[in-house]
XYZ file of C-alpha atoms in Angstrom:
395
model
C -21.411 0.258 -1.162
C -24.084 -1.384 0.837
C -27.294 -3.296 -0.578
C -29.868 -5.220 1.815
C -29.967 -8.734 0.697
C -33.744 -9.665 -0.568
C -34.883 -13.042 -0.555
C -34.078 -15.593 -3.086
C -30.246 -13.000 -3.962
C -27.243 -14.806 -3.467
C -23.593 -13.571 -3.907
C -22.970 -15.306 -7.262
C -26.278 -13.220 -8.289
C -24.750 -10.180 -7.033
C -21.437 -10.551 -9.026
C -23.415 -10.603 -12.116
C -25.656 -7.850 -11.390
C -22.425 -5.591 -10.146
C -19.615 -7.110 -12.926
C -17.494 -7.842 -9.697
C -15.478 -11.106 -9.647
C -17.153 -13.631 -6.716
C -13.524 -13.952 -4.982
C -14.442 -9.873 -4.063
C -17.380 -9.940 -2.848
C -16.611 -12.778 -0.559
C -13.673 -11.412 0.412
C -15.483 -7.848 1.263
C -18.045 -9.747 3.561
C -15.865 -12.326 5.314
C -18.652 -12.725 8.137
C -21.102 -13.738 6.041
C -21.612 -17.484 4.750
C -22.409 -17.620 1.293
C -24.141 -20.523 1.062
C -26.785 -19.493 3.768
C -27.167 -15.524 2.951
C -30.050 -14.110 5.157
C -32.304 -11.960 3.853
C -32.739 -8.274 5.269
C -28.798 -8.929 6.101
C -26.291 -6.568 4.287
C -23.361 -6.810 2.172
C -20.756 -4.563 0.569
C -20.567 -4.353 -2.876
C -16.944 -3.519 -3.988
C -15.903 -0.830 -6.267
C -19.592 0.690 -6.327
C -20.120 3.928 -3.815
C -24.002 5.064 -3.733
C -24.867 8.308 -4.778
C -28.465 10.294 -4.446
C -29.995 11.438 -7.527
C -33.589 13.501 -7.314
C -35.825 12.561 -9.771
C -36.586 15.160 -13.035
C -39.524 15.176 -15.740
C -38.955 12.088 -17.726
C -37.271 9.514 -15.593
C -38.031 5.832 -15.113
C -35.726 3.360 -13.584
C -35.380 1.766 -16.792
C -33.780 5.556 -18.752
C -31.699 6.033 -15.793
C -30.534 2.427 -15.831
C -29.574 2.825 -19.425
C -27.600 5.958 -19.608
C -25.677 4.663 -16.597
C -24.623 0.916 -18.454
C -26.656 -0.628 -14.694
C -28.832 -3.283 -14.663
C -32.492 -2.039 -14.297
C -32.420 -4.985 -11.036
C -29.134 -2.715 -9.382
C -31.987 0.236 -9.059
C -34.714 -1.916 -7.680
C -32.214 -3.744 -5.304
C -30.664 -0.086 -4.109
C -34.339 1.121 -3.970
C -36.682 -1.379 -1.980
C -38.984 0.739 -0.941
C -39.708 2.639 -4.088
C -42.457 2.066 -6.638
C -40.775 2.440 -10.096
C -44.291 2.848 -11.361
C -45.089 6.051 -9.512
C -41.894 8.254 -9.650
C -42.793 11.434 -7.960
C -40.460 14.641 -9.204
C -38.354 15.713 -6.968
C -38.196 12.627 -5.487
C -34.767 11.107 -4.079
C -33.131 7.719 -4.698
C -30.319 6.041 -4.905
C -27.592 4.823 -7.492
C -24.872 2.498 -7.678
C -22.275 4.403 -9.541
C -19.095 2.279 -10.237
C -15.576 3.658 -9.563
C -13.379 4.126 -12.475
C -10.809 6.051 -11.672
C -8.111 6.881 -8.554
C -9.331 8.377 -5.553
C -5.825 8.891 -4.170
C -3.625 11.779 -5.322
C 0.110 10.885 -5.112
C 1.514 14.883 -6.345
C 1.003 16.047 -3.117
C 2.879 16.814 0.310
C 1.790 13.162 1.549
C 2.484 13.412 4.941
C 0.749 10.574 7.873
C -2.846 12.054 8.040
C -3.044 12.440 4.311
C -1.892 8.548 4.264
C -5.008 7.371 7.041
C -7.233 9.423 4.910
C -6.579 8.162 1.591
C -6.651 4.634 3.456
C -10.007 4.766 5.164
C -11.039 6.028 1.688
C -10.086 3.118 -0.303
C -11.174 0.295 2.580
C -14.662 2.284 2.378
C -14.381 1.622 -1.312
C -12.767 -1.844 -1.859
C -13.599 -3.769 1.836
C -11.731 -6.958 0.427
C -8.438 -4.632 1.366
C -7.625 -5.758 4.949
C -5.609 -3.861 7.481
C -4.388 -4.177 10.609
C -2.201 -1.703 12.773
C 1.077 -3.625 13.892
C 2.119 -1.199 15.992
C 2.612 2.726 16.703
C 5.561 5.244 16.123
C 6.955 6.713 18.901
C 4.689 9.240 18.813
C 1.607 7.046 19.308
C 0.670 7.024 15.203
C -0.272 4.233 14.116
C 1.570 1.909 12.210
C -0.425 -0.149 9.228
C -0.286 -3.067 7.263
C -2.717 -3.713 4.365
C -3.150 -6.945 2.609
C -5.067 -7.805 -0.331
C -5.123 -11.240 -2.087
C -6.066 -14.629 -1.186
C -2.951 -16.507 -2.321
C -0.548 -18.178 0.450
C 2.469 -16.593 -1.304
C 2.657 -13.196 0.268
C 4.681 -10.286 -1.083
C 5.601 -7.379 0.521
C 6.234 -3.746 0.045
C 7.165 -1.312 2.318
C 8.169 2.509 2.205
C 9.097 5.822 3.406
C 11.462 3.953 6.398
C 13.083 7.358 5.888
C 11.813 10.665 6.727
C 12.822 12.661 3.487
C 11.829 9.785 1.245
C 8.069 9.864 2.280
C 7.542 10.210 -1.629
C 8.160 6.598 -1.744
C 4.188 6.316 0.070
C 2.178 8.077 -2.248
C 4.026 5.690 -5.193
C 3.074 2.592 -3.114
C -0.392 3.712 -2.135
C -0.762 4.616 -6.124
C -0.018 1.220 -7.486
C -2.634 -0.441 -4.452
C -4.769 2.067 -6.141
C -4.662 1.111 -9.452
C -4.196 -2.629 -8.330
C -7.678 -2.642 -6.239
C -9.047 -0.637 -9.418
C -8.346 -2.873 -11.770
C -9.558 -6.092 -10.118
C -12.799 -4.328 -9.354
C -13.240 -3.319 -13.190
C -12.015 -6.418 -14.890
C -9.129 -4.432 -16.458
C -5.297 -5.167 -17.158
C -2.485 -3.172 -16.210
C 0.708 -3.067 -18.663
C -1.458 -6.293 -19.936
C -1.217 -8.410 -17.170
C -4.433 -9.598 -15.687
C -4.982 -8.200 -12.156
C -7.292 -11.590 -10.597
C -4.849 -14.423 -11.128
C -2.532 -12.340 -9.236
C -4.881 -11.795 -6.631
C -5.688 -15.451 -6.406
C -2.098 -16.741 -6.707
C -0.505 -13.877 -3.739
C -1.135 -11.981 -0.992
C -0.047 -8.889 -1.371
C 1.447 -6.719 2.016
C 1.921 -3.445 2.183
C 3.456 -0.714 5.296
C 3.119 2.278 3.172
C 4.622 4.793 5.970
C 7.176 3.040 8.833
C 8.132 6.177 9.840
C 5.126 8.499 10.300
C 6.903 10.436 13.138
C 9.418 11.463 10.788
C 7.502 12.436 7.681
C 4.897 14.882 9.351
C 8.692 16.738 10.848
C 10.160 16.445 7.462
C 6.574 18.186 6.192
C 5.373 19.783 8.587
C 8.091 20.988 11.320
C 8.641 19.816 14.898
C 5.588 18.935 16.828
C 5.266 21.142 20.335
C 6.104 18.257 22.317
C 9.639 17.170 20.917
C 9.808 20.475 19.653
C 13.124 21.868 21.140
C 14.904 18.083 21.395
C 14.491 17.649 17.681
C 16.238 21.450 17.050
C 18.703 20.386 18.926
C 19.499 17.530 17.523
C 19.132 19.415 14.410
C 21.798 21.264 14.878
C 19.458 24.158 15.671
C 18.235 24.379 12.157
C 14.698 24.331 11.293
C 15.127 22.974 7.840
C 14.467 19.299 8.468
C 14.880 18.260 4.993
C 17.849 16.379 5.651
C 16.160 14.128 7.999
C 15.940 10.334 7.428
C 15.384 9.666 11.181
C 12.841 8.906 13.247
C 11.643 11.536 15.480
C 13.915 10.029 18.434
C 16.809 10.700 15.972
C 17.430 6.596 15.030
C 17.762 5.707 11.684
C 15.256 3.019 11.406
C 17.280 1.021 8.144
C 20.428 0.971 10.427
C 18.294 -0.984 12.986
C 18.649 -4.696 12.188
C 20.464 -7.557 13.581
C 22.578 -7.933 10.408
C 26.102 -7.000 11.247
C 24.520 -4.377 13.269
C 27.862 -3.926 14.976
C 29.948 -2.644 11.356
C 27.271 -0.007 11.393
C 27.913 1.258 14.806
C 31.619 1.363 14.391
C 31.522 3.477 11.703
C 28.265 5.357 11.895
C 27.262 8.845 14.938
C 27.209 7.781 18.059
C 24.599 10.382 18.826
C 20.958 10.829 17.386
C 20.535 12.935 15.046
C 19.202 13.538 11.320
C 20.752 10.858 9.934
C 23.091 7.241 10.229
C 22.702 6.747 14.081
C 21.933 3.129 14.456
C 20.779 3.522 18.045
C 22.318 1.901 21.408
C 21.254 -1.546 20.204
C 19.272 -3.252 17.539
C 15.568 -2.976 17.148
C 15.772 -0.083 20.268
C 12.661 1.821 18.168
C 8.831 0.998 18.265
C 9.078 1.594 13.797
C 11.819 -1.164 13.567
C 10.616 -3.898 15.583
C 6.735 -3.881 14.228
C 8.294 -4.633 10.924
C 10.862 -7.362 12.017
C 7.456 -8.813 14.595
C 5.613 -8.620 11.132
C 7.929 -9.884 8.961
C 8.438 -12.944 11.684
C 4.722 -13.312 11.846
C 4.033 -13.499 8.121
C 6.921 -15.349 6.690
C 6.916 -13.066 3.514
C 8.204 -15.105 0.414
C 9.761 -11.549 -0.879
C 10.147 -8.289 0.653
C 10.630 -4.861 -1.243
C 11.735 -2.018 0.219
C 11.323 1.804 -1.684
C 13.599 4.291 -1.124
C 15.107 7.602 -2.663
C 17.389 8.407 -4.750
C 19.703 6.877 -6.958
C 17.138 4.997 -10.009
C 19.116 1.602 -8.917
C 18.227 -1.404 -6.455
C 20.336 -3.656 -4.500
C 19.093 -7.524 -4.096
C 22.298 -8.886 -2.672
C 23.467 -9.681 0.822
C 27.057 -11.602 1.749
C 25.860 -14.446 -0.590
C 23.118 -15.436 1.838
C 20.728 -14.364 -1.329
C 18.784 -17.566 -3.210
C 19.693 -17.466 -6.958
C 16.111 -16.643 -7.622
C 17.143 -13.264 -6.892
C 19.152 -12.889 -9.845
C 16.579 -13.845 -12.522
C 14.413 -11.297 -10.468
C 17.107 -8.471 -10.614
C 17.343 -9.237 -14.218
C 13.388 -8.744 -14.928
C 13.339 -5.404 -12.535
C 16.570 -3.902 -14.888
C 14.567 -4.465 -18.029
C 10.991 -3.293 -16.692
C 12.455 -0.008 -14.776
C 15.614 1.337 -16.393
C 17.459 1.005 -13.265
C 20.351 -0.266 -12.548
C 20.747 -3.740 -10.959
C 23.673 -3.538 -8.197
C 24.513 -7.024 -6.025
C 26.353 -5.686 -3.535
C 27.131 -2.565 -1.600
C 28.988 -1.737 1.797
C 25.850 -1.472 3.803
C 24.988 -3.560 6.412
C 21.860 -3.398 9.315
C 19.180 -2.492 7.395
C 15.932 -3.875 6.754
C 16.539 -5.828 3.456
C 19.977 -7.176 4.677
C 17.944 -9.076 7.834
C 15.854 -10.213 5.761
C 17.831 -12.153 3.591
C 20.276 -12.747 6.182
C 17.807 -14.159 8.473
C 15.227 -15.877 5.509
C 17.255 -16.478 2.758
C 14.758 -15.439 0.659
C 14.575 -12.666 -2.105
C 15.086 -9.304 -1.110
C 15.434 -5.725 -3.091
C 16.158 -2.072 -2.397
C 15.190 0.107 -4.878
C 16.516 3.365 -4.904
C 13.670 5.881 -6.650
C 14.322 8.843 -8.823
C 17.738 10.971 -8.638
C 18.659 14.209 -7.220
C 18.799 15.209 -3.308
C 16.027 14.188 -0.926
C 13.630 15.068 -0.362
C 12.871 14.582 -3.800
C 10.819 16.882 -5.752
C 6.722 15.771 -6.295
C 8.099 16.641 -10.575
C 9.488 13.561 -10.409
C 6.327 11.505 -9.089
C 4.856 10.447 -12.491
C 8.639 8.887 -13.531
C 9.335 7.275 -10.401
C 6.005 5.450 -10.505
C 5.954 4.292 -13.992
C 9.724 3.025 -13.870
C 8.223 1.373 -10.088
C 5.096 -0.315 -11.963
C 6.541 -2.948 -13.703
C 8.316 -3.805 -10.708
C 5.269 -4.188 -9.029
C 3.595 -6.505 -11.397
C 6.899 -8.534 -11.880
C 6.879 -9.273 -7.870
C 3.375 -10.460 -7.843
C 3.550 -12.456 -11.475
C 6.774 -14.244 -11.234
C 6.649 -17.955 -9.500
């Protein structure tokens, strides 16, 4: 929400009047200095959207600011130009109404233009979330990062690197959800207070590598790749066996981490599944997230996937032994089981420890065969929250 800033306001003012913490609002307006505000400027107000109301027999700016729990100064600051002495009916003005509850629906076919929706919704809504596109899919979508936090630790979360796991997005894009909802509100989640975690990290986020491959999982083959994705296919227009990108590479078979056991033992042909490409880091999807990764120097990296309600946090011993106490915190907080090791090499998490040395995890949402039904949404997320809030709380 935007308010014009009137002489004599300042941004500490402004988180009182709103009930916004200051880190916020100077966060949402990162252009303007707050020590030398200028009046008639404007600034975004987190968590708040503006709504019209038309005024009825009765109204003042003082009942309206009552029933709503606003401060009567919200309405005069939203409302410069009206007299709150001479109220006309029928009149129209504005209210700050704060958010309180999810914009973003997670039970739902989520496929890549439900995911830029949702996210131009919640930027419009909390402006201290910052994104950046890092690069596009083959298919010219874009690929995004958000970030949200002020802390020099960074954490980061990624999902739906395969096709017929996209349900791993709308769980990610929930928790940033709830996360950027609680911060604006002053709330907890599972107890655990929201702003020292936003002080202390920086939290990263690709919701969708593979965008190319969740809109054919969803939605069928685009005209344009159309009859080279049948093929490969197998003919079949049933692409729900598709992890893939929409060049047939398996994007988590892509990394320079013993890429070479993968492509001895993996197709040596695109298709659905497995094929690890010609080379490593061949696909537009794989190396934005190894440029990013390089670029950011994430402390921890967490990678969602389906199906199997485990995770895997080891890699050849190249893991730190933080990893362990961290495996042992996500087993107690998810119900999943904590596995070390397992015969997989080239992926994503197995660079990154490889390459870092740094903490790593897998996790391996829900059971059943993928794609996994939306049913299962509501479990997956709550056994994925603690998870969440372990990653950003633990030192």
């Amino acid at each position: 929400m935007r308010v014009t800033i009137r002489p004599g306001d300042t941004l500490w003012y402004y988180s009182q009047l709103f009930g916004i913490p200051l880190p916020l609002l100077l966060d949402s307006n990162p252009g303007i200095n707050p020590n030398a505000i200028t009046a008639g400027s404007e600034v975004q107000i987190p968590g708040f959207i503006s709504v019209g109301y038309t005024i009825k027999s009765g109204d003042s700016f003082w009942k309206l600011a009552n029933e709503r729990s606003i401060s009567l100064d919200a309405l005069l600051l939203m409302n410069p130009s009206v007299n709150p002495n001479q109220l006309q009916l029928g009149q129209s003005i504005r209210l700050p109404e704060r958010v309180m509850s999810r914009i973003i629906e997670g039970r739902v076919n989520y496929d890549s233009s439900r995911f830029q929706e949702d996210l131009s919704a919640l930027v419009e809504i909390y402006p201290f979330i910052k994104i950046e596109q890092i690069g596009e899919s083959v298919l010219g979508k874009p690929l995004t990062e958000l970030r949200i936090g002020r802390g020099e630790r960074m954490i980061h979360f990624n999902a739906s690197f395969h096709a017929n796991e996209w349900i791993t997005t709308p769980v990610l894009m929930t928790f940033i959800n709830d996360y950027v909802l609680a911060l604006t509100n002053g709330e907890a989640i599972r107890g655990v207070q929201t702003l020292p975690l936003y002080n202390f990290n920086t939290l990263s986020a690709v919701p969708m590598v593979n965008p190319d491959g969740v809109d054919l999982v969803i939605n069928g083959p685009p005209q344009t790749v159309r009859e080279e994705v049948i093929e490969m296919n197998n003919g079949s227009l049933n692409f729900n066996g598709w992890k893939a990108n929409i060049r047939g590479v398996d994007l988590n078979n892509q990394y320079p981490a013993n890429w070479e056991i993968e492509q001895a033992r993996k197709p040596k042909v695109p298709g659905p599944r497995d094929y690890p490409g010609r080379a490593p880091l061949t696909e537009p999807e794989a190396i934005a997230m190894a440029e990013l990764t390089q670029r950011r120097q994430f402390a921890q990296v967490y990678a969602l996937h389906t199906q199997g309600e485990e995770f895997y946090w080891g890699y050849l011993g190249y893991e730190p032994s933080f990893s362990a106490q961290l495996a042992e915190e996500f087993e107690r907080v998810s119900g999943y089981q904590s596995v070390r090791y397992v015969d997989s090499h080239a992926g994503y998490r197995d660079w990154f420890i490889y390459i870092y040395r740094r903490p790593g995890f897998t996790f391996e949402l829900g059971s059943g065969v993928n794609p996994l039904p939306i049913a299962q949404f509501d479990e997956m997320y709550q056994a994925m929250l603690g998870v969440f809030l372990v990653a950003l709380y633990r030192r």
